[in-house]
């Protein structure tokens, strides 16, 4: 069987130096062929070097099983049909075994100490930016399988594929800042993949904000807005927004007890307008409803409740879900109420991407406006950050909140606002 490889994939597979160790990262946008290239390289090494032992892994086994392993099976099924490649899969040992006695193990890296007994010929890492630098160094030390006499021109290889880091983390420091000559980073924009569906990248340009598009479609590296979760927010997003008692009114909820955070908004088909917020300390869902009624007792339009999907779960201390409490309480005030929530919450990165795309998309269009009355939401916009070198949001600890009470208001108002955006304008990553 023959593949017509993309230029970036060919550079990834081929070694341009004569060192005994090659370290390569395929960094690309969504749909740039990263996993395809990595799994192909693993199979080629297993076939070329009899009895080689390879390791394929990611930070979680779910990612290995659902993404990387499936790509291996697709390649192998094609090769078996076309070229008679003989292999078997051991589900008990989670490994591929080839006729030439080569083996490829599939593991997660959440407990790296369990991998220290391995002697390997190659390592493949899925979503390389998700693993800690210490895990990468440990895997490098596992490349010590003794070469067999028929392994001509053998080179130990550790290779990974990843989207660009949100911050200049260890991959940036290792592969961009004075890297060793045998360390290679191959950048692969999604726009160069001729096999993607027509219009794929153009549609992403409409969905994503400009910096997100540059990173996760064009594969560009860079500091993503100084660690802030919300990108490209400016004075153009701030407006004195009028409340209309006959418009549909959206309440999007985060049900943390201290504080509980609700945002109030009107929306059109393509824009959202946050005109008020209810942020209360040490409270209950019913008391938040009372506060809404105090402010808007004569609202005539429909009230649509959005928010945290986990608020629809019964707890051991409550007969009703938060949404049942809201609906019954609001109806007792005479409001026309409808609940619209997802069956489950999406990954946080999806909500963040959707919110940022509304702040300003790659085409420069603004679809999200916030009133100065929403002080706590604006506080989140300007202060909610990622933990340095990671894609995890820096949520304050209990100790930090004791030292600075204002920190307790980080994350919850943003969560409430982003649930609404994600419900109506979701982005699937």
mmCIF file of N, CA and C in Angstrom, residues 1 4 23 33 42 47-48 50 196 202 213 234 239 244 265 282 315 322 342 403 416:
data_model
loop_
_atom_site.group_PDB
_atom_site.id
_atom_site.type_symbol
_atom_site.label_atom_id
_atom_site.label_comp_id
_atom_site.label_asym_id
_atom_site.label_seq_id
_atom_site.Cartn_x
_atom_site.Cartn_y
_atom_site.Cartn_z
ATOM 1 N N UNK A 1 0.837 -1.195 0.000
ATOM 2 C CA UNK A 1 0.000 0.000 0.000
ATOM 3 C C UNK A 1 0.872 1.245 0.000
ATOM 4 N N UNK A 4 0.316 8.936 0.133
ATOM 5 C CA UNK A 4 0.858 10.202 -0.342
ATOM 6 C C UNK A 4 0.943 11.120 0.869
ATOM 7 N N UNK A 23 14.846 13.023 18.471
ATOM 8 C CA UNK A 23 13.715 13.487 19.273
ATOM 9 C C UNK A 23 12.907 14.453 18.407
ATOM 10 N N UNK A 33 -3.029 15.941 10.596
ATOM 11 C CA UNK A 33 -2.431 14.633 10.329
ATOM 12 C C UNK A 33 -1.410 14.194 11.349
ATOM 13 N N UNK A 42 5.357 4.489 14.108
ATOM 14 C CA UNK A 42 5.497 3.374 15.046
ATOM 15 C C UNK A 42 5.432 2.029 14.360
ATOM 16 N N UNK A 47 8.132 -2.906 12.009
ATOM 17 C CA UNK A 47 8.366 -3.800 10.876
ATOM 18 C C UNK A 47 9.829 -3.830 10.449
ATOM 19 N N UNK A 48 10.508 -2.694 10.566
ATOM 20 C CA UNK A 48 11.898 -2.609 10.093
ATOM 21 C C UNK A 48 12.876 -3.292 11.042
ATOM 22 N N UNK A 50 13.163 -6.163 13.742
ATOM 23 C CA UNK A 50 12.592 -7.320 14.441
ATOM 24 C C UNK A 50 12.942 -7.298 15.933
ATOM 25 N N UNK A 196 -8.403 17.209 4.059
ATOM 26 C CA UNK A 196 -9.506 17.687 4.894
ATOM 27 C C UNK A 196 -10.714 18.035 4.031
ATOM 28 N N UNK A 202 -11.890 27.193 6.682
ATOM 29 C CA UNK A 202 -12.664 28.436 6.590
ATOM 30 C C UNK A 202 -13.739 28.490 7.666
ATOM 31 N N UNK A 213 -7.179 30.682 16.446
ATOM 32 C CA UNK A 213 -7.083 30.175 15.074
ATOM 33 C C UNK A 213 -5.621 30.043 14.649
ATOM 34 N N UNK A 234 -11.826 43.837 24.908
ATOM 35 C CA UNK A 234 -11.440 45.247 24.847
ATOM 36 C C UNK A 234 -12.624 46.123 25.230
ATOM 37 N N UNK A 239 -20.471 47.742 27.099
ATOM 38 C CA UNK A 239 -21.530 48.671 26.703
ATOM 39 C C UNK A 239 -22.542 48.816 27.835
ATOM 40 N N UNK A 244 -34.809 44.953 28.830
ATOM 41 C CA UNK A 244 -36.142 45.072 28.228
ATOM 42 C C UNK A 244 -37.068 44.058 28.881
ATOM 43 N N UNK A 265 -28.877 37.902 30.782
ATOM 44 C CA UNK A 265 -28.548 38.340 29.432
ATOM 45 C C UNK A 265 -29.765 38.331 28.516
ATOM 46 N N UNK A 282 -22.539 32.739 50.549
ATOM 47 C CA UNK A 282 -23.217 31.904 51.551
ATOM 48 C C UNK A 282 -24.727 31.924 51.379
ATOM 49 N N UNK A 315 -28.989 15.751 44.918
ATOM 50 C CA UNK A 315 -27.981 15.495 45.948
ATOM 51 C C UNK A 315 -28.628 14.766 47.108
ATOM 52 N N UNK A 322 -31.397 21.804 41.516
ATOM 53 C CA UNK A 322 -31.371 23.267 41.507
ATOM 54 C C UNK A 322 -32.326 23.829 40.475
ATOM 55 N N UNK A 342 -27.547 21.522 28.905
ATOM 56 C CA UNK A 342 -26.998 20.330 28.260
ATOM 57 C C UNK A 342 -27.146 19.115 29.173
ATOM 58 N N UNK A 403 -6.437 34.656 52.471
ATOM 59 C CA UNK A 403 -5.530 35.801 52.462
ATOM 60 C C UNK A 403 -6.089 36.969 51.666
ATOM 61 N N UNK A 416 -20.495 30.726 34.773
ATOM 62 C CA UNK A 416 -21.912 30.989 34.494
ATOM 63 C C UNK A 416 -22.081 31.581 33.098
#
